[in-house]
PDB file of C-alpha atoms in Angstrom:
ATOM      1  CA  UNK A   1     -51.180-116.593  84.289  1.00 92.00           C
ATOM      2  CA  UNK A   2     -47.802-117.576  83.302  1.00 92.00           C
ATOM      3  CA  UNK A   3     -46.442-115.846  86.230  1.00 94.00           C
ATOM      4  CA  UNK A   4     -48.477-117.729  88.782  1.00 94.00           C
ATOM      5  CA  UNK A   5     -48.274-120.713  86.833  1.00 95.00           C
ATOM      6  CA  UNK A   6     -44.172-120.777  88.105  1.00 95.00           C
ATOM      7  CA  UNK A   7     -45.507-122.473  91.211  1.00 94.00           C
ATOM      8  CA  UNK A   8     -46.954-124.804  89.045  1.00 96.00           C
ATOM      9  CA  UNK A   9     -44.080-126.504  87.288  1.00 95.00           C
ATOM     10  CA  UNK A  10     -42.989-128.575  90.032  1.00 94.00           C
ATOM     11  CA  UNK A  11     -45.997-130.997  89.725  1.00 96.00           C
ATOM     12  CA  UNK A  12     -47.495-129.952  86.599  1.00 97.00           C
ATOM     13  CA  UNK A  13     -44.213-129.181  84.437  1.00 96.00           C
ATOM     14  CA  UNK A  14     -42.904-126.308  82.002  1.00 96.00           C
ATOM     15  CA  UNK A  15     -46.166-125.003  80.411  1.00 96.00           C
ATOM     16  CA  UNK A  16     -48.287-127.619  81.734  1.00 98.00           C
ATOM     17  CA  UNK A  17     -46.792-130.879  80.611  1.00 98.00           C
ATOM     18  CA  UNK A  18     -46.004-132.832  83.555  1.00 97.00           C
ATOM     19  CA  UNK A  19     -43.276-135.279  83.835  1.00 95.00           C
ATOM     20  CA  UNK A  20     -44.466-137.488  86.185  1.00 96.00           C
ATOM     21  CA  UNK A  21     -47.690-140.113  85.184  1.00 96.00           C
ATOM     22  CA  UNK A  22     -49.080-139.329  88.536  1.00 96.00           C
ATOM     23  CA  UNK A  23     -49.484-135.955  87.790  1.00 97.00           C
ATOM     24  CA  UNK A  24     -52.128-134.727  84.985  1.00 97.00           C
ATOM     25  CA  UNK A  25     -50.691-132.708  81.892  1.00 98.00           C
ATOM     26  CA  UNK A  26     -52.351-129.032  82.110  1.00 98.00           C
ATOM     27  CA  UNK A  27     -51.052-127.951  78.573  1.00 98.00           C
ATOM     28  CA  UNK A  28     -54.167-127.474  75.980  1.00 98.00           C
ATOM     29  CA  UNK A  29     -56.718-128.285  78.680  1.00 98.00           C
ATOM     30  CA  UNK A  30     -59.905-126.596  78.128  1.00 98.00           C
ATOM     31  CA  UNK A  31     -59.986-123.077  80.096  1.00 98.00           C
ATOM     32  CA  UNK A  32     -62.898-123.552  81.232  1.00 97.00           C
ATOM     33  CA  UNK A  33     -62.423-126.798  82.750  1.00 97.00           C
ATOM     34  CA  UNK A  34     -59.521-125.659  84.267  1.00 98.00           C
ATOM     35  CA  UNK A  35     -61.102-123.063  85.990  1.00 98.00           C
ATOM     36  CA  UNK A  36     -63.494-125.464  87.345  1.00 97.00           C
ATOM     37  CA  UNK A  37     -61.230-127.525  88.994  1.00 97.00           C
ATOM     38  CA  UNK A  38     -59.272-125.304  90.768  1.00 98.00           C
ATOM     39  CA  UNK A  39     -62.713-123.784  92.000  1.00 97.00           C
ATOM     40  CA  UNK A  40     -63.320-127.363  93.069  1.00 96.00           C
ATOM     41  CA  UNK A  41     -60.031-127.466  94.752  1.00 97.00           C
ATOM     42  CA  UNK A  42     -60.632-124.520  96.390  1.00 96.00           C
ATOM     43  CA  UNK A  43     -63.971-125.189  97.545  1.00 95.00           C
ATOM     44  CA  UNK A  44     -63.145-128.112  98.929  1.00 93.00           C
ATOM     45  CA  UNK A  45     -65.305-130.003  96.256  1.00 93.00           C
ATOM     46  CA  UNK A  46     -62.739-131.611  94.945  1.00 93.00           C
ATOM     47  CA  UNK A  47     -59.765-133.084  97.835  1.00 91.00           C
ATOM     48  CA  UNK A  48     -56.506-133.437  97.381  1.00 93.00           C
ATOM     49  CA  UNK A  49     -53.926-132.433  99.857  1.00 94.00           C
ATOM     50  CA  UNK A  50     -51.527-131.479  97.755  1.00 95.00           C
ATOM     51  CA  UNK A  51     -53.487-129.163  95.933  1.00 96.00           C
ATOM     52  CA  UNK A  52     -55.649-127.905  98.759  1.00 94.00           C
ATOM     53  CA  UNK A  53     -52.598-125.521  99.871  1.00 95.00           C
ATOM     54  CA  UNK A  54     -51.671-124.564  96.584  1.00 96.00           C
ATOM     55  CA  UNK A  55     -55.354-122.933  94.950  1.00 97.00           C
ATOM     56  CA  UNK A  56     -55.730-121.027  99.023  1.00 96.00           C
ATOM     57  CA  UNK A  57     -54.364-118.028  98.081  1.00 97.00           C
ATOM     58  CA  UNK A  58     -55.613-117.606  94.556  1.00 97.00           C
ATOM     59  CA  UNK A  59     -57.922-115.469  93.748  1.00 97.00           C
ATOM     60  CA  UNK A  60     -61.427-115.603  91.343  1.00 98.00           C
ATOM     61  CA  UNK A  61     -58.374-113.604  88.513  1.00 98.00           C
ATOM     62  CA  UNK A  62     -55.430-115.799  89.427  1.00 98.00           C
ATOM     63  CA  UNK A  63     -57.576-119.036  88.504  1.00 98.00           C
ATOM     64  CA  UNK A  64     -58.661-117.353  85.432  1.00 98.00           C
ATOM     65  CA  UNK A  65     -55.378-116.565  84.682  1.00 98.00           C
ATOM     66  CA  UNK A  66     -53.936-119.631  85.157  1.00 98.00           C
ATOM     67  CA  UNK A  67     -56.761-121.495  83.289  1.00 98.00           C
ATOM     68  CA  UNK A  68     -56.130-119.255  80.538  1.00 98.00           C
ATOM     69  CA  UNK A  69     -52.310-119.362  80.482  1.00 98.00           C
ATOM     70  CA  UNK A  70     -52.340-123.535  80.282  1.00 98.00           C
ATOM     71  CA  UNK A  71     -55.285-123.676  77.532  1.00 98.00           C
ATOM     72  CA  UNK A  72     -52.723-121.945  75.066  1.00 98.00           C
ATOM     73  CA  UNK A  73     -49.902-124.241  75.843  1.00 98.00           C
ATOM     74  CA  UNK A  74     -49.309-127.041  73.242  1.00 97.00           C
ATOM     75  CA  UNK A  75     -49.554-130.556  74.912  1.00 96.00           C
ATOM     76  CA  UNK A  76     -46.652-133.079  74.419  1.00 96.00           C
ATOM     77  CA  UNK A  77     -47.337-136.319  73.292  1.00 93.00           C
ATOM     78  CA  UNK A  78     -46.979-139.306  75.525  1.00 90.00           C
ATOM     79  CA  UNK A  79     -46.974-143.046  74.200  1.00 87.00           C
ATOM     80  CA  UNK A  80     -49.282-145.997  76.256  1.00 85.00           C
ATOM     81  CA  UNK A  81     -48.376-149.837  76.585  1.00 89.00           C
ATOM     82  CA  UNK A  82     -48.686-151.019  72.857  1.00 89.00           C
ATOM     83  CA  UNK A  83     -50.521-153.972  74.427  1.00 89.00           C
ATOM     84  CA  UNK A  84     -53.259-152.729  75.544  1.00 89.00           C
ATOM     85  CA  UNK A  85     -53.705-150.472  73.011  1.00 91.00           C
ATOM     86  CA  UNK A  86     -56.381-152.539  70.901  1.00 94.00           C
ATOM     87  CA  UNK A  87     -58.597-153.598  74.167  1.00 95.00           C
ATOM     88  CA  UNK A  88     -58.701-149.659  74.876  1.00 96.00           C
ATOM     89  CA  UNK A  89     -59.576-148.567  71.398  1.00 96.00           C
ATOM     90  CA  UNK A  90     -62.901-150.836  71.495  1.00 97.00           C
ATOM     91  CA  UNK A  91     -63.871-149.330  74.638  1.00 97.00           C
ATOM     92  CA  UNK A  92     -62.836-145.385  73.998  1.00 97.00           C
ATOM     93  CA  UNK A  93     -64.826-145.997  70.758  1.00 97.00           C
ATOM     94  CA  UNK A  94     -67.487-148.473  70.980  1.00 97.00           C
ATOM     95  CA  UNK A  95     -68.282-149.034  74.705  1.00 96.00           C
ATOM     96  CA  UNK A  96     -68.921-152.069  76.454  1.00 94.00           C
ATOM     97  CA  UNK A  97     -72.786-152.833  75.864  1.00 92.00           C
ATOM     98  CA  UNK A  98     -72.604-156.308  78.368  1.00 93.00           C
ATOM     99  CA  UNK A  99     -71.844-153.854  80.902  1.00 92.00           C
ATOM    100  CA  UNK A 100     -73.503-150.841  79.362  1.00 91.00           C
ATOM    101  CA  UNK A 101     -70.423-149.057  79.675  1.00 95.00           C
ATOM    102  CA  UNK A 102     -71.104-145.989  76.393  1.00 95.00           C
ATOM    103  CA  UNK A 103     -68.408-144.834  74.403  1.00 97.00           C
ATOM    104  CA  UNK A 104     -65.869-142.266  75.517  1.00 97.00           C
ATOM    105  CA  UNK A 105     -65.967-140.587  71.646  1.00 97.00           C
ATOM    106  CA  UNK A 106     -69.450-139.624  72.737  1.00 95.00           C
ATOM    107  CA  UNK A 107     -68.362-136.595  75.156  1.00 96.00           C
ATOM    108  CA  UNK A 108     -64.554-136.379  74.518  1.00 97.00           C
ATOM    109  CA  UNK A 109     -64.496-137.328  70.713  1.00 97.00           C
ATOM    110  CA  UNK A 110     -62.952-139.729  68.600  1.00 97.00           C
ATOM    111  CA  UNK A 111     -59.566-137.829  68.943  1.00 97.00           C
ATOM    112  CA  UNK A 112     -59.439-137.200  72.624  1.00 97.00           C
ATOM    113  CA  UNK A 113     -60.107-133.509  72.265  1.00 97.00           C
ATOM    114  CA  UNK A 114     -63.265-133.263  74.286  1.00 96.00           C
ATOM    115  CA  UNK A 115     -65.952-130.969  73.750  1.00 95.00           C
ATOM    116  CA  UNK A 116     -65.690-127.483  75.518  1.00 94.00           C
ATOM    117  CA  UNK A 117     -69.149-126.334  75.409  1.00 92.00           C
ATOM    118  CA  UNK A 118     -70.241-129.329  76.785  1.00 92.00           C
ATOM    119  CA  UNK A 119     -67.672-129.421  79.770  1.00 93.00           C
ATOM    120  CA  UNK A 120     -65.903-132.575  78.569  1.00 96.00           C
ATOM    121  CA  UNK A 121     -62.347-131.854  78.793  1.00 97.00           C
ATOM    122  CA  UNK A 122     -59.301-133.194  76.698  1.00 97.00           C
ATOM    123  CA  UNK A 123     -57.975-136.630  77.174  1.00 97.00           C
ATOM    124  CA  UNK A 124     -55.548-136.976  74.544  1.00 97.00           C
ATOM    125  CA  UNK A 125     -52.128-137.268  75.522  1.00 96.00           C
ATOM    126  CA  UNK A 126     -53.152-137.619  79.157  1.00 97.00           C
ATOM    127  CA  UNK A 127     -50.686-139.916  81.193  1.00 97.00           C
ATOM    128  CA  UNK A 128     -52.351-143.240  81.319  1.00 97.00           C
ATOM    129  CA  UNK A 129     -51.377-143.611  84.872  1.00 97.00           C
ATOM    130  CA  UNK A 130     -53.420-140.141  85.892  1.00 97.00           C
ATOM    131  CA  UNK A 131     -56.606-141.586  83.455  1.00 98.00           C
ATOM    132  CA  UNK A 132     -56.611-144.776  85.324  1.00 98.00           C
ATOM    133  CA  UNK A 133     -56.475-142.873  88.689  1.00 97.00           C
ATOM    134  CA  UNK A 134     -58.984-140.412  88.023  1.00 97.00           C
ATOM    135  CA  UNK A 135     -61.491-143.266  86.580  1.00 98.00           C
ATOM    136  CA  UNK A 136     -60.854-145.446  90.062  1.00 98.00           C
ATOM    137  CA  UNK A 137     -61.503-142.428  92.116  1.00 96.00           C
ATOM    138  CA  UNK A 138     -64.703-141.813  90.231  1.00 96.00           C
ATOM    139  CA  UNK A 139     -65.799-145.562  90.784  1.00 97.00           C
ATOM    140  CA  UNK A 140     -64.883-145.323  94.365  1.00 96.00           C
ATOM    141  CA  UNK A 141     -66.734-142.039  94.957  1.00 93.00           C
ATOM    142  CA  UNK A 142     -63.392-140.357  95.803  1.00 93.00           C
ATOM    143  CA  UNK A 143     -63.832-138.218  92.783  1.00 92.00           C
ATOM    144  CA  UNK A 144     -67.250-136.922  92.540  1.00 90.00           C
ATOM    145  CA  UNK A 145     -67.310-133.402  90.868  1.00 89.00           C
ATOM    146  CA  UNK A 146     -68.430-134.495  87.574  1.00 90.00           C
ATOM    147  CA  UNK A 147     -71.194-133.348  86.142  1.00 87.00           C
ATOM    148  CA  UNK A 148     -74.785-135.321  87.150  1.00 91.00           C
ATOM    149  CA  UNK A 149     -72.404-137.823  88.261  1.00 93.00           C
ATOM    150  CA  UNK A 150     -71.893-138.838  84.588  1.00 93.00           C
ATOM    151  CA  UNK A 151     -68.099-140.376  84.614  1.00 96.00           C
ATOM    152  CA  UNK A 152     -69.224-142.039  88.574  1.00 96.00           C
ATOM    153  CA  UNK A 153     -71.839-143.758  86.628  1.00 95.00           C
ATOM    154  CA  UNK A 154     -69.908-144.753  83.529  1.00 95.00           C
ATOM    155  CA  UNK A 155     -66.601-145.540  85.774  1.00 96.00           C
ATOM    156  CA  UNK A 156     -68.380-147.815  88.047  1.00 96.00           C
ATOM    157  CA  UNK A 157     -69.426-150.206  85.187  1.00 96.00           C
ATOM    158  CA  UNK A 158     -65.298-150.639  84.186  1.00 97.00           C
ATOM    159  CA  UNK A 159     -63.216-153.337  85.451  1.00 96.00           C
ATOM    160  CA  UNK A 160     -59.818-152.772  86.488  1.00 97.00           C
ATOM    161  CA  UNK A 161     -58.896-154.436  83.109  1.00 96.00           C
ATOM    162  CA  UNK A 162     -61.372-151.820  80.745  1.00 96.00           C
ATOM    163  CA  UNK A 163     -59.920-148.440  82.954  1.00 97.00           C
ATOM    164  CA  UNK A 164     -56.475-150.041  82.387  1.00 97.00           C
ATOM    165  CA  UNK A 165     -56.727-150.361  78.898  1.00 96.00           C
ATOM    166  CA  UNK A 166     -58.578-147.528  77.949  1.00 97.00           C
ATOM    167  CA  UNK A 167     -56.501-145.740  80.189  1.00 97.00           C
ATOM    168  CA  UNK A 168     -53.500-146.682  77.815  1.00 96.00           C
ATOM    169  CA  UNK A 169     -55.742-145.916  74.286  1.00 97.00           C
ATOM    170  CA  UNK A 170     -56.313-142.225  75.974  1.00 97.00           C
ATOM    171  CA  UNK A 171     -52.710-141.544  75.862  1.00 96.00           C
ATOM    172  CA  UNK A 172     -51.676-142.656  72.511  1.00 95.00           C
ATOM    173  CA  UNK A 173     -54.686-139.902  71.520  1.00 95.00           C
ATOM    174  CA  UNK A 174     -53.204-136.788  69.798  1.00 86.00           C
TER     175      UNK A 174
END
């Protein structure tokens, strides 16, 4: 994994911690949800054309590999806007029941660490800017690999506002 995972560092940084906000941290991600999305990427179930190209030529064992290489990396932690911070916090742990919006902590735990079993990945540390993406694209039905449509349901019920701030909680999770 580590060897494949050279071609990997441009986007996604040494060992999995990307850099740039745009880009997700790998490091400490569940394996298995790892190896899920680059089947998704693969498969075409999940687009992105920078991505596309890069999972073409790996095989069933490179993905594994890979998955399994940037699970045991340690993540690095990133800091969110301080001001959004509090708005974020109610949402991540308490939901939103006007808009029946449920708690994050449910699936990916008070701590961000997800639940692996369960397919929930890790959010902590996450750059708030890639969180706030990835919500949007579920609410706009440009991500839609989630499981029963869970986080297209839950997304789609946040404001700009609520993904913004929670988005900014997620990364202040260790």
């Amino acid at each position: 994994g580590e060897q494949k995972a050279a071609t990997c560092i441009a986007c996604h940084g040494p060992g999995g911690n990307s850099v740039n906000p745009v880009w997700p941290k790998l490091a400490g991600q569940h394996e298995d949800f790892l190896y899920k999305q680059l089947q998704a990427f693969k498969l075409g179930e999940r687009q992105n054309e920078l991505m596309a190209p890069m999972v073409a030529p790996l095989s069933d064992q490179d993905m594994r590999n890979l998955a399994a290489y940037f699970a045991a990396q340690e993540t690095s932690a990133s800091q969110g806007n301080p001001d959004a911070l509090e708005a974020g916090r109610k949402i991540y742990t308490g939901g939103n029941l006007q808009s029946g919006v449920v708690a994050c902590t449910g699936c990916h735990g008070p701590s961000g660490l997800g639940n692996p079993m369960g397919g929930f990945p890790r959010l902590a540390s996450q750059h708030a800017t890639y969180v706030a993406k990835t919500l949007r694209d579920y609410r706009g039905g440009q991500r839609a690999n989630d499981m029963n449509q869970m986080m297209q349901g839950i997304a789609a019920q946040l404001s700009d506002t609520e993904i913004d701030s929670v988005a900014e909680y997620i990364t202040n999770l260790q």
